[in-house]
Rosetta silent file (secondary structure, phi, psi, omega in degrees, C-alpha in Angstrom):
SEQUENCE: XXXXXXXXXXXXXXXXXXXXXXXXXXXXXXXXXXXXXXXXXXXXXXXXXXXXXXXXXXXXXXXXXXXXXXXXXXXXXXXXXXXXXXXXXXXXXXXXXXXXXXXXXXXXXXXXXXXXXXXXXXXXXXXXXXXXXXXXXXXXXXXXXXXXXXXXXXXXXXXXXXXXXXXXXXXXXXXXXXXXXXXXXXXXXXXXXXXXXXXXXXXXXXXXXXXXXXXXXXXXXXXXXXXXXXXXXXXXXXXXXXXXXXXXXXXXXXXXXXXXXXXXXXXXXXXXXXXXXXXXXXXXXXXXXXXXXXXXXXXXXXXXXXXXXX
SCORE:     score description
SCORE:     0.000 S_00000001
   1 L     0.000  -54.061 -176.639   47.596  131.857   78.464 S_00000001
   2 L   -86.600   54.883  162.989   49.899  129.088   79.464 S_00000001
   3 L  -127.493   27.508  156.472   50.868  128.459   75.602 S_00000001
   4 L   -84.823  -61.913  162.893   51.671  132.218   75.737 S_00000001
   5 H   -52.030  -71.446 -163.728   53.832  131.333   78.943 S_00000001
   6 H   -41.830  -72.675 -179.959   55.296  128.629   77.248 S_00000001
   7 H   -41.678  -26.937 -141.953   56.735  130.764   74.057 S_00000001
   8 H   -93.611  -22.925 -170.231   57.919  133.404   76.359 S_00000001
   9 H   -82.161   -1.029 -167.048   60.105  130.227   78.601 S_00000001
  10 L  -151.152  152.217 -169.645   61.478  128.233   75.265 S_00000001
  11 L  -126.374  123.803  172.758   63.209  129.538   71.844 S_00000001
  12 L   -74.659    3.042 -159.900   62.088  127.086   69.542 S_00000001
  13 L   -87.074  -47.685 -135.131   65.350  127.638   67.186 S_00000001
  14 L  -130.940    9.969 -171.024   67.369  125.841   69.714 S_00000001
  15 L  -116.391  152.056 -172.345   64.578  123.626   72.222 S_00000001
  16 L   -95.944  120.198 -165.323   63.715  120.059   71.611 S_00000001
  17 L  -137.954  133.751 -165.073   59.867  119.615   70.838 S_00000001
  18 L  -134.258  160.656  169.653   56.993  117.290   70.297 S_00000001
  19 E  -143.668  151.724 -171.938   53.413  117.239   70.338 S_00000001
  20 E  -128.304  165.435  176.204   50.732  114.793   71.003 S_00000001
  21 E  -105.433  165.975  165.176   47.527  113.945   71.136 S_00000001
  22 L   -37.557  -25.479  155.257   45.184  112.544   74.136 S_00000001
  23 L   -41.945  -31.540 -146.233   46.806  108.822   73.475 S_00000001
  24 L    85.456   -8.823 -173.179   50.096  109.719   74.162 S_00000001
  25 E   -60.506  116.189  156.344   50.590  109.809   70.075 S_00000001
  26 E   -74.751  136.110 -163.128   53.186  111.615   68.597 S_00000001
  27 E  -106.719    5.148 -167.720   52.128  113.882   65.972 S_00000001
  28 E  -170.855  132.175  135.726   55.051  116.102   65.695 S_00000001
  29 L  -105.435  141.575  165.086   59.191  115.990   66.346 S_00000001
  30 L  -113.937  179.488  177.334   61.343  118.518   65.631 S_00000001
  31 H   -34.026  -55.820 -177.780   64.735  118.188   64.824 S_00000001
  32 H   -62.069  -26.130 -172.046   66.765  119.185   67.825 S_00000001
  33 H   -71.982  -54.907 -141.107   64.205  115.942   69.700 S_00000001
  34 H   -66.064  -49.989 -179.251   65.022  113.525   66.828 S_00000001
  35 H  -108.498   20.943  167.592   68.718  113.946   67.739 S_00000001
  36 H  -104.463    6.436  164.209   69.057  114.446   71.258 S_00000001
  37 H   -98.752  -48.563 -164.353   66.940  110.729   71.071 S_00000001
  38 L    90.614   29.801  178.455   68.885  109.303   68.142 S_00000001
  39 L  -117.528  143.968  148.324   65.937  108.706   66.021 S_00000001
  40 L   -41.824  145.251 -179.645   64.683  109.427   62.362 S_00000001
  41 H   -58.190  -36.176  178.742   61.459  111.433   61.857 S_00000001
  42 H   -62.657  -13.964 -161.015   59.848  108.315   60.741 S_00000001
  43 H  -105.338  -10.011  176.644   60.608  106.059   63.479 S_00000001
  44 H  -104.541  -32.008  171.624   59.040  108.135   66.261 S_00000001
  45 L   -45.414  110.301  171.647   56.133  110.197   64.236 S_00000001
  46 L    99.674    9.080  165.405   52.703  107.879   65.062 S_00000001
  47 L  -106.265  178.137  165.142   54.418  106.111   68.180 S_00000001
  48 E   -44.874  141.868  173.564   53.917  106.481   71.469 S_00000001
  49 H   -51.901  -32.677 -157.743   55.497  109.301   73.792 S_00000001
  50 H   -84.755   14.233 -170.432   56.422  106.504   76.376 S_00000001
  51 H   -80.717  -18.301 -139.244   59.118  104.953   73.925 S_00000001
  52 L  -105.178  -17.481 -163.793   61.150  107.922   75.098 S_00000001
  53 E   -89.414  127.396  166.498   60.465  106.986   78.431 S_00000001
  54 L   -54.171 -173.587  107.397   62.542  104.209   81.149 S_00000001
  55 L   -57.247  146.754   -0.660   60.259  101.853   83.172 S_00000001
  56 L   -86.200    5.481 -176.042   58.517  102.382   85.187 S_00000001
  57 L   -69.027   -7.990  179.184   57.565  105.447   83.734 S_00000001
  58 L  -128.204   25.052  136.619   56.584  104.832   80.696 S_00000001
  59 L   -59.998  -30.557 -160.702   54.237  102.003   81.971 S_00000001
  60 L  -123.750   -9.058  177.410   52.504  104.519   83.616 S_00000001
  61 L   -53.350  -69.832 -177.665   52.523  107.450   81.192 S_00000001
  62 H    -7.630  -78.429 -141.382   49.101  106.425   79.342 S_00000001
  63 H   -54.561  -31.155 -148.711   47.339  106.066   82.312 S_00000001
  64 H   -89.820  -34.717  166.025   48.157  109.240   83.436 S_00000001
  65 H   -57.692  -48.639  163.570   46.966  111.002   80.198 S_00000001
  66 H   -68.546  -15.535  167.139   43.768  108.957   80.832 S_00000001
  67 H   -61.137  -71.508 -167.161   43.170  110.449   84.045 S_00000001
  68 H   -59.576  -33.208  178.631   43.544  113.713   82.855 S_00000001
  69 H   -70.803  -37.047 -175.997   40.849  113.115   79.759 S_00000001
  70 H   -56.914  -40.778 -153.410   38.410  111.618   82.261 S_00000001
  71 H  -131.323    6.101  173.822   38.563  113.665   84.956 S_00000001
  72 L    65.988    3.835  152.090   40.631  117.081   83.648 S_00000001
  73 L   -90.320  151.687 -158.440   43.364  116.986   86.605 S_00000001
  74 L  -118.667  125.502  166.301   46.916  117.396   85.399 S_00000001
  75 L   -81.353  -73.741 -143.077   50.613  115.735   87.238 S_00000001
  76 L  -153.288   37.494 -161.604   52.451  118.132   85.782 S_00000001
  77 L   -96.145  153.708  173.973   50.841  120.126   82.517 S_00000001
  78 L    78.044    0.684 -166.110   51.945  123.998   82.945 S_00000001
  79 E  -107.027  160.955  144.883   54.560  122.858   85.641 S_00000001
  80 E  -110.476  120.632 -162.349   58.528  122.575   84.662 S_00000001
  81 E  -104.376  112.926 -150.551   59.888  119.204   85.912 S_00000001
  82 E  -160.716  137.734  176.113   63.824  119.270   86.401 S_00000001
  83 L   -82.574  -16.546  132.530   66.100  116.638   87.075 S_00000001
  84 L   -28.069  -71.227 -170.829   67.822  118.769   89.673 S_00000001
  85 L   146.017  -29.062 -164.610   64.487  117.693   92.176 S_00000001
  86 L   -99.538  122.921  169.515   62.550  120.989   91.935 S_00000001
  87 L   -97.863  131.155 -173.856   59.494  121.724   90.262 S_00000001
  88 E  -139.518  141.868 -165.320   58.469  125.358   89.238 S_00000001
  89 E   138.601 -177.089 -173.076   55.317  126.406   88.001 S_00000001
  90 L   -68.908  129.395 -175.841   51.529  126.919   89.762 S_00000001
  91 L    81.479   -9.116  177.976   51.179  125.043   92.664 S_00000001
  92 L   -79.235 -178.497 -177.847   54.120  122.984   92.488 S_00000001
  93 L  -137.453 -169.055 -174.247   56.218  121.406   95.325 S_00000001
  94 L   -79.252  124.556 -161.166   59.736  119.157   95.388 S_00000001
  95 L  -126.709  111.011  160.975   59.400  117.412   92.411 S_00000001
  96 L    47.344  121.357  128.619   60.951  113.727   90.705 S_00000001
  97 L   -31.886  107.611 -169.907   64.047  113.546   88.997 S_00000001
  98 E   -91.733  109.502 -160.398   63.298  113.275   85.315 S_00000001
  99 E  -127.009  111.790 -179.788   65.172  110.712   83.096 S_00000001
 100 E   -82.785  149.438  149.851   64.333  110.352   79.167 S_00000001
 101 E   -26.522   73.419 -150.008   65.271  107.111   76.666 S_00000001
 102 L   -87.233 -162.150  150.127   67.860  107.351   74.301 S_00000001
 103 L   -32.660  -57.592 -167.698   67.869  105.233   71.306 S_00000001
 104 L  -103.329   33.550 -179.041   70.689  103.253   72.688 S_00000001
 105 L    43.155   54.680  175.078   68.939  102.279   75.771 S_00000001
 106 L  -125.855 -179.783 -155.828   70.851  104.809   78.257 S_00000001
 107 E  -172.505  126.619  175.553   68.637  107.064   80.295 S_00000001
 108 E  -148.485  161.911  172.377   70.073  110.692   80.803 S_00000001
 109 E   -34.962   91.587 -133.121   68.797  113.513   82.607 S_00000001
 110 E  -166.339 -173.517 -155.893   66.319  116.327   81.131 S_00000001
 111 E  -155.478  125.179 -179.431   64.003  119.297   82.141 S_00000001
 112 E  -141.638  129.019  162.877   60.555  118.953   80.912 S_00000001
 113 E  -114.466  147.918  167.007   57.502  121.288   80.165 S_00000001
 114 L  -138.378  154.810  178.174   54.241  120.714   78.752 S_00000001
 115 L  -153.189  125.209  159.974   51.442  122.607   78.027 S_00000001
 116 E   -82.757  128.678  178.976   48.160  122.028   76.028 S_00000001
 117 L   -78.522  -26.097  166.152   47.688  123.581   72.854 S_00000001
 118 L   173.837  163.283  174.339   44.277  123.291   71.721 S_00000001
 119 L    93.949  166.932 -165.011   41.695  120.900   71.913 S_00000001
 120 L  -159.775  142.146 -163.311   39.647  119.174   74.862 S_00000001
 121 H    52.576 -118.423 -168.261   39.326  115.980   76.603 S_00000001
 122 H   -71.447  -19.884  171.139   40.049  113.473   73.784 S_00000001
 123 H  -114.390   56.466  168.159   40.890  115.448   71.361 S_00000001
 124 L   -74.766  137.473  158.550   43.324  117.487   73.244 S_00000001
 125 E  -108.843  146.169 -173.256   46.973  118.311   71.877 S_00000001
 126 E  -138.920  130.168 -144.496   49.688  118.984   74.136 S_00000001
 127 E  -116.669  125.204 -158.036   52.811  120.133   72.854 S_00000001
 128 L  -100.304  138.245  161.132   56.401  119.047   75.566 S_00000001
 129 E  -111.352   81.596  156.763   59.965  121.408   75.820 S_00000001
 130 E   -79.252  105.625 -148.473   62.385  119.191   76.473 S_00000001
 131 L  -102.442  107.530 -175.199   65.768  120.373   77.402 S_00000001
 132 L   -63.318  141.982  172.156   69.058  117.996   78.888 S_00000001
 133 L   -65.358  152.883  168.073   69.808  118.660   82.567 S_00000001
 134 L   -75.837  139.198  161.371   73.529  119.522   83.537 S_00000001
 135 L   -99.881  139.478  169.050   75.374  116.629   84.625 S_00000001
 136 L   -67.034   90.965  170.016   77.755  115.793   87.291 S_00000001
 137 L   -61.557    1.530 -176.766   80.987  114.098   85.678 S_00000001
 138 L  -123.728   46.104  144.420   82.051  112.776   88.511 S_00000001
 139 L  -150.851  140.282  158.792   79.032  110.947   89.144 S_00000001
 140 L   -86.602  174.206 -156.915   76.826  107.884   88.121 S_00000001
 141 E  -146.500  121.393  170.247   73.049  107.016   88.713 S_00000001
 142 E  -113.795  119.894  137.848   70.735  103.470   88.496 S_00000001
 143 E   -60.805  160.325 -157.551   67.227  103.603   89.561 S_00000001
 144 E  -152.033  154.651  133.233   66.294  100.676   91.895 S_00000001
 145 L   -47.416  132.953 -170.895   63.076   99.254   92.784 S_00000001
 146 L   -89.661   18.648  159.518   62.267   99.769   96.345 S_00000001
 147 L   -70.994   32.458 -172.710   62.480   95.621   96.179 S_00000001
 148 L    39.898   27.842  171.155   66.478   96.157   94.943 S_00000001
 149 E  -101.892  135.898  165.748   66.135   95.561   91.123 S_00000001
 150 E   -54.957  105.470 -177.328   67.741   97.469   88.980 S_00000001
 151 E   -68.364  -64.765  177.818   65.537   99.882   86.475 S_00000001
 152 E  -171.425 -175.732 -172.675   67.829  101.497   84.289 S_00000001
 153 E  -153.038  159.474 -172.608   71.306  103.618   84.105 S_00000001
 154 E   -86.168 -172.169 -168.299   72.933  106.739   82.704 S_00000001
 155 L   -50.854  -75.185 -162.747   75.648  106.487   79.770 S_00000001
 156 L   -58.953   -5.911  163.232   78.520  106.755   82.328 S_00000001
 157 L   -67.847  -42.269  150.234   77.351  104.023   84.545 S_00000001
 158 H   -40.596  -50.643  155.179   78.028  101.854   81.156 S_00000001
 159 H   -30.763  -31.311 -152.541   81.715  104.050   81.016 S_00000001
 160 H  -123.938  -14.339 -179.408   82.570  103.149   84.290 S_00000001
 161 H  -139.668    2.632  162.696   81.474   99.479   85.207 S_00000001
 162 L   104.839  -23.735 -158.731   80.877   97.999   81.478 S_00000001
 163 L  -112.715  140.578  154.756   77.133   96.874   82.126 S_00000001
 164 L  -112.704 -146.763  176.815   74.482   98.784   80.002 S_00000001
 165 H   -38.153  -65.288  158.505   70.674   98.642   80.062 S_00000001
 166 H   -22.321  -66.857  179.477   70.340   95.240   78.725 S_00000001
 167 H   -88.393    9.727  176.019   72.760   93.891   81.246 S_00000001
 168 H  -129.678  -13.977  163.784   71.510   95.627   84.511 S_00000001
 169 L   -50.006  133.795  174.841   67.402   95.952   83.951 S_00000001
 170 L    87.093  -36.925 -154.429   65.685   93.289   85.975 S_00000001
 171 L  -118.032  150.232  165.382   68.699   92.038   88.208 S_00000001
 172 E   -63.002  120.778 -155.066   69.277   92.545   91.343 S_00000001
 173 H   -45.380  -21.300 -173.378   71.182   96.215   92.027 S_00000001
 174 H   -84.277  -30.188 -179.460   73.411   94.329   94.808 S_00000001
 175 H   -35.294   -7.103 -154.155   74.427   91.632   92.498 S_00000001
 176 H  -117.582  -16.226 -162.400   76.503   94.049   90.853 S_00000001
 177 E   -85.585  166.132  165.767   78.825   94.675   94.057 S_00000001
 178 L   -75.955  -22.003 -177.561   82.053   92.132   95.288 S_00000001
 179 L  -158.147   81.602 -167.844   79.949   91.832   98.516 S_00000001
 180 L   -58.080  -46.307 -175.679   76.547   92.094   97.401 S_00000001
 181 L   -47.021  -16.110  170.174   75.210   91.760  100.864 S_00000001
 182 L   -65.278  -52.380 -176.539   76.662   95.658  101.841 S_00000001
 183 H   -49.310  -28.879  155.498   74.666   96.510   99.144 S_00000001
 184 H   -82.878    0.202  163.278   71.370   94.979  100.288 S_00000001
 185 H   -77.371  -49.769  168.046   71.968   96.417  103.807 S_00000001
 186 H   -29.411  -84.744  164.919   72.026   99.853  101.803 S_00000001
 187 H     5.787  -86.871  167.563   68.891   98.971  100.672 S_00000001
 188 H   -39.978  -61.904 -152.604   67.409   97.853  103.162 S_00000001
 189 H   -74.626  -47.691  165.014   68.288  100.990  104.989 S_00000001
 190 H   -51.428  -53.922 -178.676   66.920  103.111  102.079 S_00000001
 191 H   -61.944   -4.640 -148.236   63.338  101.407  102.480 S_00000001
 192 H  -109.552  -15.455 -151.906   63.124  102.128  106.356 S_00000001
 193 L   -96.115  140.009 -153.586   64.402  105.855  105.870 S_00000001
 194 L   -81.696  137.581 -167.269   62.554  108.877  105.816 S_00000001
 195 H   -54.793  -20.971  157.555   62.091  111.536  102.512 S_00000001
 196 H   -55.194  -70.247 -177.244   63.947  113.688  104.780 S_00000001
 197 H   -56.778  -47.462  178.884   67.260  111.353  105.359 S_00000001
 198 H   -59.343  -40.411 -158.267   67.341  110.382  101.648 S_00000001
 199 L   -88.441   18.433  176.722   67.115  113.636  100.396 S_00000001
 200 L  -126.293   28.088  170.317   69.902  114.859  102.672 S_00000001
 201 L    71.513    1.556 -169.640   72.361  112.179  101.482 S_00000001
 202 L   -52.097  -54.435  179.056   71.962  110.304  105.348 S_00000001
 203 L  -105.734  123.043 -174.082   71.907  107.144  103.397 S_00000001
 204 E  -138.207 -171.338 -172.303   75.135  106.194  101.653 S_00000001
 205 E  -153.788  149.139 -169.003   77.891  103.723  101.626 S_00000001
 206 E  -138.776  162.520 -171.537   81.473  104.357  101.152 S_00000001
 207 E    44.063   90.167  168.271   84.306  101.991   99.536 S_00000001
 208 E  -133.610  138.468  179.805   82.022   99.629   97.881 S_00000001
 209 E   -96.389  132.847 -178.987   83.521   97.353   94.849 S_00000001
 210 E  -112.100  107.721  163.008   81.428   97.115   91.754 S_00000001
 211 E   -47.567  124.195  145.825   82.402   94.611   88.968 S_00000001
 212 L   -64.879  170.681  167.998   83.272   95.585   85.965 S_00000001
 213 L   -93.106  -18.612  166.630   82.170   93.412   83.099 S_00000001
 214 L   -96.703  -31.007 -153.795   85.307   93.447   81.340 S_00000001
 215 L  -120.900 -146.357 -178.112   88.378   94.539   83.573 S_00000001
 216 L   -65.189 -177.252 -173.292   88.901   94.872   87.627 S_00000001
 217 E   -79.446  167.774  174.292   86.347   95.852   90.438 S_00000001
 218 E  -144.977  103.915  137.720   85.644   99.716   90.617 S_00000001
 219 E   -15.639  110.787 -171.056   85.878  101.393   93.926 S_00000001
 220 E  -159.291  148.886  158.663   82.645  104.012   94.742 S_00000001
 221 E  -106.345  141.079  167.164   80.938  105.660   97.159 S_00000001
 222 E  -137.363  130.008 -167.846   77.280  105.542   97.188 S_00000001
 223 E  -105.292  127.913  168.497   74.497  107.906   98.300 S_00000001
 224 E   -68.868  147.713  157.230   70.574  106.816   97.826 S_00000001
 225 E  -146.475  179.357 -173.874   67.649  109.380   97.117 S_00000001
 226 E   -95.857  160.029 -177.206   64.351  109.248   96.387 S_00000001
 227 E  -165.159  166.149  178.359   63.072  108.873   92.715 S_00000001
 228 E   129.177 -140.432  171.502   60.338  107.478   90.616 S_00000001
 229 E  -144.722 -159.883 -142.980   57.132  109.183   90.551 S_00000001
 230 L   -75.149  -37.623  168.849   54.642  111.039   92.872 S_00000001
 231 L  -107.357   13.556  156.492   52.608  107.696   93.917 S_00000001
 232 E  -128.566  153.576  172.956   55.584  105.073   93.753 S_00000001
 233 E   -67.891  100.273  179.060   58.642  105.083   95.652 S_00000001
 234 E  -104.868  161.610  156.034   61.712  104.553   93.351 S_00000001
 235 E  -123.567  165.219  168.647   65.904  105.315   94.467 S_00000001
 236 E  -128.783  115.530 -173.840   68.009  106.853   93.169 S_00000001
 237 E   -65.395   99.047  157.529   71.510  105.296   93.311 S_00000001
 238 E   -74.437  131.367 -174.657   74.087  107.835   93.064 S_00000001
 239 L  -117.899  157.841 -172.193   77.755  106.809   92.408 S_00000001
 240 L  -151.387  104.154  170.840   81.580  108.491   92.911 S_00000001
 241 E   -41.962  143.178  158.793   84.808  106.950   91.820 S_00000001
 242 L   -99.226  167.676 -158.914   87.400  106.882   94.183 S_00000001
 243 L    -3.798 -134.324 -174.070   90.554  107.832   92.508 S_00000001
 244 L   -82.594  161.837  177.584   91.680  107.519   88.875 S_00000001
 245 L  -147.138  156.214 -172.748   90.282  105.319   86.525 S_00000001
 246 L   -87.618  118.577  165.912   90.959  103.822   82.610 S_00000001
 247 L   -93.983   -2.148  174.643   88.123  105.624   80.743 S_00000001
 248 L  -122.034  115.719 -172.765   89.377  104.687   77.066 S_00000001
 249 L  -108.818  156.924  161.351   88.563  101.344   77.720 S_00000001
 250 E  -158.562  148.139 -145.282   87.677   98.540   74.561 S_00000001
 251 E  -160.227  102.464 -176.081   86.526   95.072   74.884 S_00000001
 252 E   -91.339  177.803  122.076   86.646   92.714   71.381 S_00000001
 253 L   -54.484  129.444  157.383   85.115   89.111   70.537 S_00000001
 254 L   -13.054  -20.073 -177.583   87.294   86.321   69.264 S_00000001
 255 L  -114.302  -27.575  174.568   86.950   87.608   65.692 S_00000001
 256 L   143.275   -5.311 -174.156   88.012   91.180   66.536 S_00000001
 257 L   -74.806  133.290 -169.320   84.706   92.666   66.959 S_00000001
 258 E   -68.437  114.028  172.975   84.110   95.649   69.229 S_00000001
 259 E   -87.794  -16.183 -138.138   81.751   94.507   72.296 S_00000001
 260 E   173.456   94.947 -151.096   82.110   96.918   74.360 S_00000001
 261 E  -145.453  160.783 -153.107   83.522  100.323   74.007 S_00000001
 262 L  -115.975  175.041 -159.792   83.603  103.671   76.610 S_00000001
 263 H   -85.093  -59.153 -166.751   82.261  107.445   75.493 S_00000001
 264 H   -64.544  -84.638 -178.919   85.706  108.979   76.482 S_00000001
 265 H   -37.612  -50.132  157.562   87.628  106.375   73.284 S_00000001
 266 H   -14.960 -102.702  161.431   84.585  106.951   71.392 S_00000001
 267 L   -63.756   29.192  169.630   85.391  110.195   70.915 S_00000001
 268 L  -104.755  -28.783  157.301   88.573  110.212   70.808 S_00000001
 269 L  -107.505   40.043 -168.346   88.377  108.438   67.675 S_00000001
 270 L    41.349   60.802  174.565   85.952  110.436   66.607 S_00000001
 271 L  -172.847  176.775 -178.140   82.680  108.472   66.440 S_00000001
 272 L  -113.942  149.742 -159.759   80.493  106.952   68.938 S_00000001
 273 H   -35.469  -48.269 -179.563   80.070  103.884   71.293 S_00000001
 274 H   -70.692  -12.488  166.723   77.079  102.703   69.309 S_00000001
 275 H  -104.522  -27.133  166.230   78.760  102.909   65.965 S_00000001
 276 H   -51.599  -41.302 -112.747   81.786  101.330   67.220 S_00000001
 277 L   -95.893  110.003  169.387   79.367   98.093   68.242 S_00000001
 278 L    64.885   95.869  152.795   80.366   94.827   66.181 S_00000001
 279 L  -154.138   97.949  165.396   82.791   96.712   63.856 S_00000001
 280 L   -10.078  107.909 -177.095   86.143   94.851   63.059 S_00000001
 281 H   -47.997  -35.051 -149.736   88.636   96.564   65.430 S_00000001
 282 H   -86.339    2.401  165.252   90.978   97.247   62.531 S_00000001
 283 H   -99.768   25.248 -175.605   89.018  100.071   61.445 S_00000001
 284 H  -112.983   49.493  169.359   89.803  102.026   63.707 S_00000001
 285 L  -124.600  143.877  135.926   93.555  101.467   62.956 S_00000001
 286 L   -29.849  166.403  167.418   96.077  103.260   60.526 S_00000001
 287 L  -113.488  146.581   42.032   97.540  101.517   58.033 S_00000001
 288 L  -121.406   38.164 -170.025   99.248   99.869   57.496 S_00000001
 289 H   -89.310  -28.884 -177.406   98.652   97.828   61.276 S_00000001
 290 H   -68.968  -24.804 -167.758   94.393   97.804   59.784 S_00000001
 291 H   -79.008  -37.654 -142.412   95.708   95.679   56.901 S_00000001
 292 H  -107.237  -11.044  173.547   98.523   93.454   58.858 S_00000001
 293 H   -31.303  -82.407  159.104   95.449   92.968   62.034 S_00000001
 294 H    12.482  -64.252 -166.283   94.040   90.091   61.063 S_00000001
 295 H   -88.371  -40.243  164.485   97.180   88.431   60.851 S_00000001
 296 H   -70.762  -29.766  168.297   98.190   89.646   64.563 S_00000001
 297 H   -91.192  -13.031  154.219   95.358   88.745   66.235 S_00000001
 298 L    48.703   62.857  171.665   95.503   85.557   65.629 S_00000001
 299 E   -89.001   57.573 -155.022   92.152   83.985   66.588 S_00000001
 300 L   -80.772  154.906 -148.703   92.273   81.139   64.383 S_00000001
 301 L   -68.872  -25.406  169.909   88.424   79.793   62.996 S_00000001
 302 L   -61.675   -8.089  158.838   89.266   76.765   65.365 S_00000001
 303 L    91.815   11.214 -159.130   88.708   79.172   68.033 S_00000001
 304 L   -75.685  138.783  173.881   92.067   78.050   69.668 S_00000001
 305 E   -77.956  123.967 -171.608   93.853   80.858   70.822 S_00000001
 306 L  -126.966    6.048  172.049   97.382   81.758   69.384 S_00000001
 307 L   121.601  154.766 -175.599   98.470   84.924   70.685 S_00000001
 308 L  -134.287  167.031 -160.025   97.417   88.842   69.942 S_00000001
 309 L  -127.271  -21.681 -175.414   99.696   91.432   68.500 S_00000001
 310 L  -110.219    0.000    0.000   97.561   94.383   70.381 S_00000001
């Protein structure tokens, strides 16, 4: 019955879908997953589900799959899971914000179902609808630790302050501010406060400066919520620009190579941050300024600096 339900909620032409076994294994992607992930059939068919998955959550998936073969209770099979906060399906109640993996180590939003498909205990299969959540453009997100470390971040948190996965995983979320201590008052303030007051925006912060990693400070307001999963306490950082901001931002190396590059220029030169990544700025030029580059930026191998042309 619910893989009856399931067909009637998801048109497989256009929904992104995998199936697994009792391991977590995937045994099946289909197309629309492979590229709303950024992966080849080959590199996710026979790995785990939880690659798709931030910490802590995909620390914690297994376990949770072993629960259910042991003891046949279910988090969330037959449920829908929505990054909005609400879970609908039998029995559910207000439920986790749901954040998937890309490829390129960003975490974005999604709406998730599962259902099992045949099989029992260990050799169950259980086949996932995964669908991206609408996004707010005029806001960004971290998960925190309720100790203040930073978990992970969406695209546009990279867009808008410069730091991606790599550079904000692990370190501490106030560290990232001009006066980290407001930001550990925030905190602080978060841990004491009740699933009511987070989830009605009570705790926020307004004007707070955020470093970028390349340019000036960035100006935000920020409201906490709760996030994470059903037995650990997670935030959820939410962020809001104050006024205008440069979104086609680019940030080279001494030899010309693109470090650093924002979603908005991306597409604007039609291709994306992660293929821009160590690629010789001048190919992105006309000619004849990609031929005469080189000679204008004027980096010489002594590393001495002589002047830039762009």
């Amino acid at each position: 019955m619910a893989y009856v339900r399931w067909h009637l909620q998801v048109d497989e032409r256009t929904a992104c879908v995998c199936i697994i076994d009792a391991g977590g294994t995937i045994q099946m992607a289909n197309k629309n997953l492979l590229k709303m992930f950024g992966y080849k059939k080959a590199e996710l068919e026979g790995k785990n589900i939880s690659l798709l998955m931030p910490q802590p959550f995909s620390g914690r998936h297994n376990s949770y799959l072993r629960n259910y073969v042991t003891t046949g209770k279910a988090k969330i099979l037959d449920t829908q899971r929505q990054a909005s906060g609400h879970g609908h399906g039998p029995g559910t109640d207000l439920e986790i914000p749901v954040v998937a993996l890309h490829k390129a180590r960003y975490v974005f939003p999604v709406s998730i179902y599962v259902t099992k498909v045949s099989g029992g205990g260990a050799d169950a299969l259980f086949m996932g609808s995964i669908a991206p959540a609408a996004e707010d453009p005029g806001t960004v997100r971290a998960w925190v630790t309720s100790g203040g470390l930073a978990l992970c971040v969406d695209r546009r948190f990279t867009d808008w302050l410069g730091r991606g996965q790599a550079d904000c995983e692990g370190r501490p979320f106030a560290s990232l501010a001009d006066e980290p201590r407001r930001l550990e008052d925030l905190l602080l303030r978060a841990s004491q406060a009740t699933a009511e007051e987070l989830h009605g925006g009570k705790v926020a912060l307004q004007g707070v400066e955020l470093v970028h990693k390349y340019a000036g400070t960035v100006r935000v307001d920020i409201t906490i919520d709760l996030g994470g999963t059903d037995d650990q306490r997670l935030f959820v950082a939410s962020l809001r620009r104050h006024g205008h901001a440069d979104d086609y931002l680019m940030a080279l190396d001494k030899k010309g190579h693109v470090t650093y590059a924002t979603s908005a220029l991306a597409t604007l030169l039609g291709t994306t941050p992660e293929s821009m990544a160590r690629q010789e700025v001048g190919r992105f030029m006309a000619q004849p300024f990609a031929q005469l580059h080189s000679k204008w930026f004027k980096v010489g191998r002594d590393g001495k600096e002589h002047g830039m042309g762009l």
